[in-house]
Coordinates of C-alpha atoms and ligand atoms in Angstrom, one line a residue:
Chain A
M1 CA -58.8 6.4 2.0
V2 CA -56.8 5.8 5.1
E3 CA -58.2 7.3 8.3
V4 CA -55.9 9.0 10.7
N5 CA -56.3 7.9 14.3
P6 CA -56.8 11.1 16.3
N7 CA -55.7 9.5 19.6
L8 CA -52.2 8.9 18.3
Q9 CA -49.4 11.3 17.8
L10 CA -48.4 11.7 14.2
R11 CA -44.7 11.7 13.2
A12 CA -45.2 11.9 9.5
E13 CA -48.0 11.7 7.0
V14 CA -47.8 10.6 3.4
K15 CA -50.3 12.5 1.2
N16 CA -51.2 11.4 -2.3
L17 CA -47.6 10.5 -3.1
S18 CA -46.9 9.5 -6.7
F19 CA -43.5 8.7 -8.0
S20 CA -42.0 7.4 -11.2
Y21 CA -38.4 6.6 -12.4
S22 CA -39.3 7.3 -16.0
T23 CA -42.2 8.9 -17.7
E24 CA -44.0 5.7 -18.8
K25 CA -44.8 4.0 -15.6
K26 CA -45.9 5.2 -12.2
V27 CA -44.1 3.2 -9.5
L28 CA -46.1 4.8 -6.6
N29 CA -49.7 5.7 -7.3
S30 CA -51.2 8.3 -5.0
V31 CA -50.1 6.6 -1.7
S32 CA -51.5 8.1 1.5
M33 CA -50.8 6.8 5.0
P34 CA -49.9 8.1 8.5
I35 CA -46.7 7.3 10.3
Y36 CA -47.4 7.3 14.1
D37 CA -44.8 8.5 16.6
T38 CA -42.7 5.8 18.3
K39 CA -44.5 3.0 16.5
V40 CA -43.2 0.6 14.0
T41 CA -44.9 0.7 10.6
A42 CA -44.2 -2.2 8.3
L43 CA -44.4 -2.0 4.5
I44 CA -45.2 -5.3 3.0
G45 CA -46.1 -6.5 -0.5
P46 CA -44.8 -8.7 -3.3
S47 CA -41.4 -7.9 -4.9
G48 CA -41.4 -4.9 -7.1
C49 CA -44.5 -3.3 -5.7
G50 CA -42.7 -0.1 -4.7
K51 CA -41.8 -0.6 -1.0
T52 CA -38.2 0.5 -1.4
T53 CA -39.2 3.3 -3.7
L54 CA -41.6 4.6 -1.0
L55 CA -39.1 4.3 1.8
R56 CA -36.5 6.2 -0.2
C57 CA -38.9 9.1 -0.6
F58 CA -38.7 9.7 3.1
N59 CA -35.0 10.7 3.0
R60 CA -35.0 12.0 -0.5
M61 CA -32.6 9.3 -1.7
H62 CA -34.1 9.6 -5.2
D63 CA -32.6 13.1 -5.4
L64 CA -29.2 11.5 -5.8
Y65 CA -30.0 10.3 -9.3
K66 CA -31.3 12.2 -12.4
V67 CA -34.0 14.8 -11.8
K68 CA -37.0 13.0 -10.3
E69 CA -40.4 14.5 -9.6
Y70 CA -42.2 13.7 -6.4
Q71 CA -45.9 14.4 -6.6
G72 CA -47.8 14.8 -3.4
E73 CA -46.4 15.4 0.1
I74 CA -44.7 13.8 3.0
T75 CA -45.5 16.0 6.0
L76 CA -43.1 15.8 8.9
Y77 CA -44.6 16.5 12.3
P78 CA -44.6 18.4 14.6
E79 CA -43.8 21.4 12.5
Q80 CA -45.8 20.0 9.5
M81 CA -43.0 20.6 7.0
N82 CA -43.3 19.0 3.5
I83 CA -40.0 17.2 3.2
L84 CA -40.6 16.6 -0.5
S85 CA -40.8 20.3 -1.2
K86 CA -38.2 21.7 -3.6
D87 CA -37.4 24.4 -1.1
I88 CA -36.2 21.9 1.4
D89 CA -32.6 20.7 1.1
P90 CA -32.4 16.9 1.0
I91 CA -29.4 17.1 3.4
E92 CA -31.7 18.8 6.0
V93 CA -34.1 15.9 5.6
R94 CA -31.4 13.2 5.9
M95 CA -30.1 14.9 9.1
R96 CA -33.4 14.1 10.7
I97 CA -34.4 10.8 9.1
G98 CA -31.9 7.9 9.3
M99 CA -31.7 4.9 7.0
V100 CA -30.4 1.3 7.1
F101 CA -30.1 -0.5 3.8
Q102 CA -30.8 -4.0 2.7
K103 CA -27.2 -5.0 2.4
P104 CA -24.9 -4.0 5.3
N105 CA -22.8 -1.2 4.0
P106 CA -20.3 -0.1 6.6
F107 CA -17.6 2.3 5.5
P108 CA -14.1 0.7 5.2
K109 CA -13.1 2.6 8.3
T110 CA -12.8 1.7 12.0
I111 CA -15.9 0.6 13.9
F112 CA -15.6 3.9 15.9
E113 CA -15.4 6.1 12.8
N114 CA -18.4 4.3 11.3
V115 CA -20.6 5.0 14.3
V116 CA -19.6 8.6 14.7
Y117 CA -19.7 9.5 11.0
G118 CA -23.0 11.3 11.3
L119 CA -21.5 13.5 14.0
R120 CA -18.4 14.2 11.9
V121 CA -20.6 15.3 9.1
R122 CA -22.4 17.7 11.4
G123 CA -19.1 19.1 12.5
V124 CA -19.3 17.9 16.1
K125 CA -15.8 18.4 17.7
K126 CA -16.2 17.6 21.4
T127 CA -14.4 14.3 22.0
S128 CA -16.2 13.3 25.2
F129 CA -19.6 13.9 23.5
I130 CA -18.6 11.9 20.5
Q131 CA -17.4 8.9 22.6
E132 CA -20.5 9.1 24.7
R133 CA -22.8 8.9 21.7
C134 CA -20.7 6.1 20.2
E135 CA -21.2 4.0 23.2
K136 CA -24.9 4.8 23.5
A137 CA -25.6 4.0 19.9
L138 CA -23.6 0.7 20.0
Q139 CA -25.5 -0.2 23.2
Q140 CA -28.8 0.5 21.5
A141 CA -27.8 -1.6 18.6
G142 CA -26.8 -4.4 20.9
L143 CA -23.3 -4.4 19.6
W144 CA -21.4 -2.8 22.5
D145 CA -20.3 -5.9 24.3
E146 CA -19.0 -7.5 21.2
V147 CA -16.9 -4.6 20.0
K148 CA -16.1 -2.4 23.0
D149 CA -12.5 -3.8 23.0
R150 CA -11.8 -3.2 19.3
L151 CA -13.4 0.0 18.4
N152 CA -10.4 0.9 16.4
S153 CA -10.3 -2.2 14.2
S154 CA -11.8 -2.2 10.8
A155 CA -15.6 -2.6 10.4
Q156 CA -15.0 -5.0 7.6
M157 CA -13.7 -7.5 10.1
L158 CA -17.2 -7.9 11.5
S159 CA -19.6 -10.6 10.5
G160 CA -22.6 -9.8 8.3
G161 CA -25.0 -9.6 11.3
Q162 CA -22.6 -7.4 13.2
Q163 CA -22.1 -5.2 10.3
Q164 CA -25.8 -4.6 9.9
R165 CA -26.1 -3.8 13.6
L166 CA -23.2 -1.4 13.2
C167 CA -25.1 0.3 10.4
I168 CA -28.1 0.6 12.7
A169 CA -25.8 2.1 15.4
R170 CA -24.4 4.5 12.8
A171 CA -27.9 5.6 12.0
L172 CA -28.9 6.0 15.7
A173 CA -25.8 7.9 16.7
T174 CA -27.3 11.2 15.5
E175 CA -30.6 10.5 17.2
P176 CA -32.9 10.6 14.1
E177 CA -36.6 11.3 14.5
V178 CA -37.5 8.5 12.1
L179 CA -35.5 5.4 11.2
L180 CA -36.0 3.8 7.8
L181 CA -35.2 0.1 7.5
D182 CA -35.1 -1.5 4.1
E183 CA -35.3 -5.3 4.5
P184 CA -32.6 -5.0 7.2
T185 CA -32.4 -8.8 7.8
S186 CA -32.7 -10.1 4.3
A187 CA -28.9 -10.7 4.1
L188 CA -28.6 -12.1 7.6
D189 CA -28.7 -15.6 9.2
P190 CA -31.6 -16.5 11.5
I191 CA -29.7 -15.7 14.7
S192 CA -28.7 -12.3 13.6
T193 CA -32.2 -11.7 12.3
A194 CA -33.7 -12.5 15.7
H195 CA -31.1 -10.1 17.2
V196 CA -32.1 -7.3 14.9
E197 CA -35.8 -7.9 15.5
E198 CA -35.4 -7.7 19.3
L199 CA -33.6 -4.5 18.6
I200 CA -36.4 -3.0 16.6
I201 CA -38.9 -3.7 19.3
E202 CA -36.5 -2.2 21.9
L203 CA -35.8 0.9 19.8
K204 CA -39.4 2.0 19.2
K205 CA -39.5 3.4 22.7
D206 CA -37.4 6.3 21.4
V207 CA -37.7 6.4 17.7
T208 CA -40.3 6.1 15.0
I209 CA -39.5 3.2 12.6
V210 CA -40.6 2.4 9.1
I211 CA -39.5 -1.0 8.0
V212 CA -39.8 -2.7 4.6
T213 CA -39.9 -6.4 4.9
H214 CA -40.4 -9.4 2.7
N215 CA -40.9 -11.6 5.6
L216 CA -44.5 -11.6 6.8
H217 CA -43.7 -13.2 10.2
Q218 CA -41.3 -10.4 10.8
A219 CA -43.9 -7.8 10.0
A220 CA -46.3 -9.5 12.4
R221 CA -43.7 -9.8 15.1
V222 CA -42.2 -6.3 15.1
S223 CA -44.7 -3.9 13.7
D224 CA -47.7 -2.0 15.2
Y225 CA -49.1 -0.9 11.9
T226 CA -48.8 -2.5 8.5
A227 CA -49.3 -1.2 5.0
F228 CA -49.9 -3.7 2.2
M229 CA -48.8 -2.4 -1.2
Y230 CA -49.5 -4.0 -4.6
L231 CA -48.2 -2.7 -8.0
G232 CA -47.6 0.8 -6.6
D233 CA -50.9 1.1 -4.9
L234 CA -51.5 1.1 -1.1
I235 CA -54.1 -1.6 -0.9
E236 CA -54.7 -1.6 2.8
Y237 CA -53.3 0.0 5.9
G238 CA -54.2 -0.7 9.5
P239 CA -53.1 -2.1 12.9
T240 CA -50.9 -5.1 12.3
T241 CA -53.2 -7.4 14.2
K242 CA -56.1 -6.4 12.1
I243 CA -54.2 -6.8 8.8
F244 CA -53.0 -10.2 9.7
T245 CA -56.2 -11.6 11.3
N246 CA -59.0 -9.8 9.5
P247 CA -57.9 -8.0 6.3
A248 CA -60.6 -6.0 4.5
D249 CA -59.3 -6.5 1.0
K250 CA -59.2 -9.8 -0.9
R251 CA -55.7 -9.1 -2.3
T252 CA -54.3 -8.5 1.2
E253 CA -55.9 -11.8 2.4
S254 CA -54.4 -13.8 -0.5
Y255 CA -51.0 -12.2 0.1
I256 CA -50.8 -12.9 3.8
T257 CA -52.1 -16.4 3.4
G258 CA -49.3 -17.0 1.0
R259 CA -51.3 -17.4 -2.2
F260 CA -48.9 -15.0 -4.1
G261 CA -45.8 -13.0 -3.5
Chain B
M1 CA -17.8 -38.8 -30.5
Q2 CA -14.4 -39.7 -28.9
Q3 CA -12.7 -38.6 -32.0
E4 CA -14.5 -35.2 -31.7
V5 CA -13.4 -34.8 -28.1
R6 CA -9.8 -35.7 -29.0
N7 CA -9.9 -33.1 -31.8
R8 CA -11.0 -30.4 -29.5
K9 CA -8.4 -31.3 -26.9
R10 CA -5.7 -31.1 -29.5
K11 CA -6.8 -27.6 -30.4
D12 CA -6.7 -26.7 -26.8
L13 CA -3.1 -28.0 -26.5
I14 CA -2.0 -26.2 -29.7
F15 CA -3.3 -22.9 -28.3
A16 CA -1.7 -23.4 -24.9
L17 CA 1.6 -24.1 -26.6
A18 CA 1.3 -21.1 -28.9
G19 CA 0.6 -18.9 -25.9
L20 CA 3.5 -20.3 -23.9
F21 CA 5.8 -19.8 -26.8
S22 CA 4.8 -16.1 -27.1
L23 CA 5.3 -15.6 -23.4
V24 CA 8.7 -17.1 -23.4
F25 CA 9.7 -15.1 -26.5
A26 CA 8.6 -11.9 -24.9
I27 CA 10.3 -12.5 -21.6
C28 CA 13.5 -13.7 -23.2
T29 CA 13.8 -10.6 -25.4
L30 CA 13.3 -8.5 -22.3
L31 CA 15.9 -10.5 -20.3
V32 CA 18.4 -10.3 -23.1
L33 CA 18.0 -6.5 -23.3
V34 CA 18.4 -6.1 -19.5
L35 CA 21.4 -8.5 -19.4
D36 CA 23.0 -6.6 -22.3
L37 CA 22.6 -3.3 -20.5
W38 CA 23.8 -4.8 -17.3
T39 CA 27.0 -6.4 -18.6
T40 CA 27.9 -3.3 -20.6
G41 CA 26.9 -0.7 -18.2
F42 CA 27.0 -1.9 -14.6
G43 CA 30.8 -1.7 -14.2
R44 CA 30.7 2.0 -15.2
I45 CA 28.3 3.0 -12.4
D46 CA 30.2 4.5 -9.5
Y47 CA 30.3 7.6 -7.3
N48 CA 32.1 9.6 -9.9
F49 CA 29.7 8.7 -12.6
L50 CA 26.8 10.1 -10.6
T51 CA 28.6 13.3 -9.5
S52 CA 30.4 14.4 -12.7
F53 CA 29.2 16.6 -15.5
P54 CA 29.3 15.4 -19.0
S55 CA 32.7 15.7 -20.6
R56 CA 34.6 15.3 -23.9
F57 CA 36.5 12.5 -22.2
P58 CA 34.3 9.4 -21.8
A59 CA 36.0 8.2 -18.6
K60 CA 35.5 11.5 -16.9
A61 CA 31.9 12.0 -18.0
G62 CA 29.0 11.6 -15.6
I63 CA 25.3 12.1 -15.3
L64 CA 25.1 14.7 -12.6
S65 CA 23.3 17.4 -14.6
A66 CA 21.1 14.7 -16.2
W67 CA 19.7 13.2 -13.0
V68 CA 19.3 16.6 -11.3
G69 CA 17.5 17.8 -14.5
S70 CA 15.3 14.7 -14.5
L71 CA 14.5 15.3 -10.8
C72 CA 13.6 19.0 -11.3
V73 CA 11.5 18.3 -14.4
M74 CA 9.6 15.5 -12.5
L75 CA 9.0 17.8 -9.6
V76 CA 7.3 20.4 -11.8
T77 CA 5.4 17.6 -13.7
A78 CA 4.1 16.1 -10.5
F79 CA 3.3 19.4 -8.9
V80 CA 1.2 20.4 -11.9
A81 CA -0.3 17.1 -13.1
I82 CA -1.3 15.5 -9.8
P83 CA -3.7 18.1 -8.5
I84 CA -5.2 19.0 -11.9
G85 CA -5.5 15.4 -12.9
I86 CA -7.2 14.3 -9.7
A87 CA -9.5 17.3 -9.6
A88 CA -10.5 16.8 -13.3
G89 CA -11.1 13.1 -12.7
V90 CA -13.3 13.8 -9.7
Y91 CA -15.2 16.5 -11.5
L92 CA -15.9 14.3 -14.5
E93 CA -17.0 11.4 -12.4
E94 CA -19.1 13.2 -9.7
Y95 CA -20.0 16.7 -10.9
A96 CA -20.2 16.9 -14.7
P97 CA -23.7 16.7 -16.1
K98 CA -24.2 13.7 -18.2
N99 CA -24.7 15.3 -21.6
W100 CA -23.1 15.1 -25.1
L101 CA -20.5 17.7 -24.2
T102 CA -19.2 15.7 -21.3
T103 CA -19.2 12.6 -23.5
I104 CA -17.1 14.4 -26.1
I105 CA -14.7 15.6 -23.5
E106 CA -14.4 12.1 -22.0
L107 CA -13.8 10.5 -25.4
N108 CA -11.1 13.0 -26.1
I109 CA -9.3 12.5 -22.8
T110 CA -9.1 8.8 -23.5
N111 CA -7.8 9.6 -27.0
L112 CA -5.2 12.0 -25.6
A113 CA -3.7 9.2 -23.6
G114 CA -2.8 7.5 -26.9
I115 CA -1.3 10.5 -28.9
P116 CA 2.4 10.2 -29.8
S117 CA 4.3 12.1 -27.3
I118 CA 6.2 14.1 -29.9
T119 CA 3.0 15.9 -30.7
F120 CA 2.9 17.2 -27.2
G121 CA 6.4 18.5 -27.7
L122 CA 5.3 20.4 -30.9
M123 CA 2.4 21.9 -29.1
A124 CA 4.5 22.9 -26.1
L125 CA 7.1 24.5 -28.4
G126 CA 4.3 26.7 -29.9
L127 CA 2.5 27.4 -26.6
F128 CA 5.0 27.5 -23.8
V129 CA 8.2 28.5 -25.7
Y130 CA 7.0 30.9 -28.3
K131 CA 3.6 32.2 -27.0
L132 CA 4.2 32.3 -23.3
Q133 CA 7.9 32.9 -23.6
L134 CA 8.8 30.4 -20.9
G135 CA 12.0 29.5 -22.7
Q136 CA 13.6 26.1 -23.2
S137 CA 13.5 25.7 -19.5
I138 CA 12.8 23.2 -16.7
L139 CA 9.4 24.8 -16.4
T140 CA 8.5 24.3 -20.0
A141 CA 9.7 20.7 -19.8
G142 CA 7.8 20.0 -16.6
L143 CA 4.6 21.5 -18.1
T144 CA 5.0 19.5 -21.3
L145 CA 5.3 16.2 -19.5
A146 CA 2.5 17.2 -17.2
L147 CA 0.2 17.6 -20.2
L148 CA 1.5 14.2 -21.4
I149 CA 0.5 12.3 -18.3
L150 CA -2.6 14.3 -17.4
P151 CA -4.9 12.0 -19.3
I152 CA -3.5 8.9 -17.6
I153 CA -4.0 10.5 -14.2
I154 CA -7.5 11.6 -15.1
V155 CA -8.5 8.2 -16.4
T156 CA -7.0 6.2 -13.4
T157 CA -8.7 8.6 -11.0
R158 CA -12.0 8.0 -12.6
E159 CA -11.6 4.3 -12.7
S160 CA -10.6 4.2 -9.0
I161 CA -13.5 6.3 -8.0
R162 CA -15.9 4.2 -10.1
A163 CA -14.7 1.0 -8.4
I164 CA -16.3 2.3 -5.1
P165 CA -19.7 0.7 -4.8
G166 CA -22.8 3.0 -5.0
T167 CA -24.0 1.6 -1.7
I168 CA -21.1 3.3 0.1
R169 CA -22.0 6.7 -1.5
E170 CA -25.7 6.1 -0.5
A171 CA -24.6 5.3 3.1
A172 CA -22.7 8.6 3.3
Y173 CA -25.5 10.6 1.8
A174 CA -28.0 9.0 4.0
M175 CA -26.0 10.2 7.0
G176 CA -26.5 13.7 5.8
A177 CA -23.2 14.2 4.1
S178 CA -22.9 16.9 1.4
K179 CA -21.4 16.0 -1.9
W180 CA -18.0 17.4 -1.0
Q181 CA -18.0 15.6 2.4
M182 CA -18.8 12.4 0.6
I183 CA -15.9 12.9 -1.8
Q184 CA -13.5 14.1 0.9
H185 CA -14.4 11.4 3.5
H186 CA -15.0 8.5 1.2
L187 CA -14.2 8.7 -2.5
L188 CA -10.7 10.1 -2.2
P189 CA -9.5 8.0 0.7
Y190 CA -10.9 4.7 -0.7
S191 CA -9.6 5.4 -4.2
A192 CA -6.2 6.8 -3.0
G193 CA -4.5 3.4 -3.7
G194 CA -5.5 3.3 -7.3
I195 CA -4.8 7.0 -7.8
I196 CA -1.3 6.9 -6.3
T197 CA -0.6 3.8 -8.4
G198 CA -1.7 5.6 -11.5
V199 CA 0.4 8.7 -10.6
I200 CA 3.6 6.7 -10.0
I201 CA 3.2 4.7 -13.2
S202 CA 2.5 7.9 -15.2
L203 CA 5.6 9.5 -13.7
S204 CA 7.7 6.5 -14.5
R205 CA 6.5 6.9 -18.1
A206 CA 7.4 10.6 -18.0
I207 CA 10.9 10.1 -16.7
G208 CA 11.8 8.1 -19.8
E209 CA 10.3 10.6 -22.3
T210 CA 12.8 12.0 -24.7
A211 CA 11.1 13.1 -27.9
P212 CA 8.9 15.9 -26.6
L213 CA 11.8 17.4 -24.6
I214 CA 14.1 17.4 -27.6
T215 CA 11.3 19.1 -29.6
I216 CA 11.1 22.0 -27.1
G217 CA 14.8 22.3 -27.3
A218 CA 16.4 20.6 -24.3
L219 CA 20.2 20.8 -24.6
T220 CA 22.2 17.6 -24.8
F221 CA 25.3 19.0 -23.2
I222 CA 24.8 20.8 -19.8
A223 CA 27.8 21.3 -17.6
F224 CA 26.1 23.2 -14.8
L225 CA 23.4 22.7 -12.2
P226 CA 20.1 24.6 -12.0
T227 CA 20.2 27.6 -9.6
S228 CA 19.8 26.6 -6.0
P229 CA 16.3 27.0 -4.7
I230 CA 17.7 28.0 -1.3
L231 CA 19.2 31.5 -0.8
H232 CA 21.5 32.6 2.0
E233 CA 19.6 35.9 2.4
A234 CA 15.9 36.9 2.3
P235 CA 13.6 35.7 0.8
F236 CA 15.7 32.5 1.2
I237 CA 13.8 30.7 -1.5
S238 CA 14.2 31.1 -5.2
F239 CA 12.4 29.9 -8.2
Q240 CA 15.1 30.9 -10.7
W241 CA 15.8 27.2 -11.3
L242 CA 12.5 26.9 -13.2
K243 CA 13.9 29.2 -15.9
D244 CA 17.2 27.3 -16.3
S245 CA 18.0 25.2 -19.2
F246 CA 18.4 21.5 -18.5
T247 CA 19.1 18.0 -19.7
V248 CA 17.5 14.7 -18.5
L249 CA 18.7 11.1 -18.3
P250 CA 17.2 9.8 -21.6
I251 CA 18.6 12.8 -23.5
Q252 CA 22.0 12.3 -22.0
M253 CA 21.8 8.7 -23.0
F254 CA 20.7 9.6 -26.5
N255 CA 23.6 12.0 -26.8
W256 CA 26.1 9.4 -25.9
V257 CA 24.7 6.7 -28.1
S258 CA 25.1 9.0 -31.1
R259 CA 28.8 9.5 -30.5
P260 CA 31.2 7.3 -32.5
Q261 CA 33.5 6.3 -29.6
A262 CA 32.7 3.0 -28.0
E263 CA 33.5 4.3 -24.5
F264 CA 30.6 6.7 -24.8
H265 CA 28.3 3.7 -25.6
V266 CA 29.3 2.2 -22.2
N267 CA 28.3 5.5 -20.6
A268 CA 25.0 5.3 -22.5
A269 CA 24.4 1.7 -21.3
A270 CA 25.1 2.7 -17.7
T271 CA 22.6 5.6 -18.0
G272 CA 20.1 3.3 -19.6
L273 CA 20.5 0.8 -16.7
I274 CA 19.9 3.5 -14.1
L275 CA 16.8 4.7 -16.0
L276 CA 15.6 1.1 -16.2
L277 CA 16.1 0.5 -12.5
L278 CA 14.4 3.8 -11.7
T279 CA 11.4 2.8 -13.7
L280 CA 11.4 -0.7 -12.1
V281 CA 11.6 0.7 -8.6
M282 CA 8.7 3.2 -9.3
N283 CA 6.5 0.4 -10.7
G284 CA 7.4 -1.8 -7.8
I285 CA 6.4 0.9 -5.3
A286 CA 3.1 1.3 -7.3
I287 CA 2.4 -2.4 -7.1
A288 CA 3.2 -2.5 -3.3
I289 CA 0.9 0.4 -2.7
R290 CA -1.9 -1.2 -4.7
Y291 CA -1.5 -4.4 -2.9
R292 CA -1.6 -2.7 0.5
F293 CA -4.8 -0.9 -0.3
R294 CA -6.4 -4.0 -1.8
K295 CA -5.7 -5.8 1.5
K296 CA -7.1 -3.0 3.6
I297 CA -10.3 -2.3 1.6
K298 CA -12.4 -5.1 0.3
W299 CA -15.7 -4.4 -1.4
Ligands
ADP301 N1 -33.6 2.9 -10.1 C1 -34.7 2.4 -10.7 N2 -34.9 2.8 -12.0 C2 -36.0 2.4 -12.7 N3 -36.9 1.6 -12.2 C3 -36.8 1.2 -10.9 C4 -35.6 1.6 -10.1 N4 -35.7 1.0 -8.9 C5 -36.9 0.3 -8.9 N5 -37.5 0.4 -10.1 C6 -38.8 -0.3 -10.5 O1 -39.8 0.2 -9.6 C7 -40.6 -0.8 -9.2 C8 -40.7 -0.8 -7.7 O2 -39.4 -1.2 -7.2 P1 -39.0 -1.3 -5.7 O3 -39.5 -0.1 -5.0 O4 -37.6 -1.6 -5.6 O5 -39.9 -2.6 -5.2 P2 -39.8 -3.4 -3.9 O6 -38.8 -2.8 -2.9 O7 -41.2 -3.4 -3.4 O8 -39.4 -4.8 -4.3 C9 -40.2 -2.1 -9.8 O9 -41.0 -2.3 -11.0 C10 -38.7 -1.8 -10.3 O10 -38.4 -2.4 -11.4
MG302 MG1 -37.0 -3.5 -2.1

């Protein structure tokens, strides 16, 4: 059982979360872990262990497909609302928790329209506010200088790394409380990857981040807490330095030393 | 070994030649048809031909009532079929529950697209003319052709929507969009190219349809225009034209072909040429639109 550090502010707490795509096999098996405020939490583990599945519970992405049952809770602080509850509309959850996907997926619209899309959805009309937010989000995503002269050209003209930073800006423009990143650099070249990693470290001042990564060095570089998952179980959770230098579980140790994965 | 390879290469060559021959055959047939229409009909097309009513005298006869009729019928068809077709396509793709009933409906829509058009004429005769008492009117004809092209529009709408990657939908939903916002902001704009193309191609099919309109009782000799939609006094707009009887280009052509005099056959060829050009232009526009959208949006 994972202990919650009482000295840190909680942003969310996963409690006994189980999930399955079909009736035969559980993909998540009673996972429990805290998500601390303005910290980066990394989810690591071999391919197919359920990292993406867990991440997509946070913004109820599974609700888009056939009826799926979540068992357990994800409590969002400070009001301690269970975001998996049937009474909570997934849209309400997604308004508060942003997501960036593995493959950059900008809309085939202008750069500007991509960034402000969340505001459009929320019915924001004030032009000055929208422009302000657009600039701020692009600054935060480290993309402003590269695109400020061509906000009205198509987002599809950007390179892969720029597109992914655009997607980050798009998620940031609505000031989400939690930002979910699913292997955000797996489709990027090393330079863009370094760019995005710097960004994550910069961003955690303002926003709580949960990042799935396949790259252990990345987890070690950017995260404060790390959760190691294996076959749908949470094997070990703790401060990143502890997980990487002194893991408690044998499986964690063999994974981080590269013996499987 | 070498022998074996040579054998296979020969088969390759034979197939390529057979394919080439079929292609040339098809294109030549088409060219001959067009050339024949052109040489017979082109000289007959002039201002008078376009602005005269049909007449007993071939040299005086024109296609005014026919093209105005075609235009009015197409207006009704487009007005009815486009919104219903797109809405049905979006519903089937995005809202309909995936169960056996939906599957049956989907199968039947695909089948409907292949039903002989005269069957639609029979159904329209029973439903629109006899049951609903809409008369042998522009309205009836427009509705009949709308039914005829509805399956095509539904199918192309669905295909265009399905071509949009799931990652784009997920991106929209992840930003907090509702289903309708996702459809309105993303699915419809990104599939517009495909949908418009489908609509134009289906209309270009409808404009040449003859059988269903003859079945519902379109007249072959019309020497008047539909009532004007604009009035000089309030309420200034009139829908009386919907109730008027009509003829259309292919029926006019059919009528002239069935006359014994050769001069009428020239008129028919001229009408056929106009119909052909109309269809070509519509398809050309469709291709241009598709090309533009393809260039603008790459997945
Ligand atoms: N949409 C889905 N339907 C059914 N099974 C799925 C689906 N997505 C993932 N899975 C299965 O769930 C397990 C966990 O997948 P995932 O969460 O994507 O793993 P990870 O992100 O850690 O690589 C895998 O066994 C995978 O095959
Ligand atoms: Mg994954």
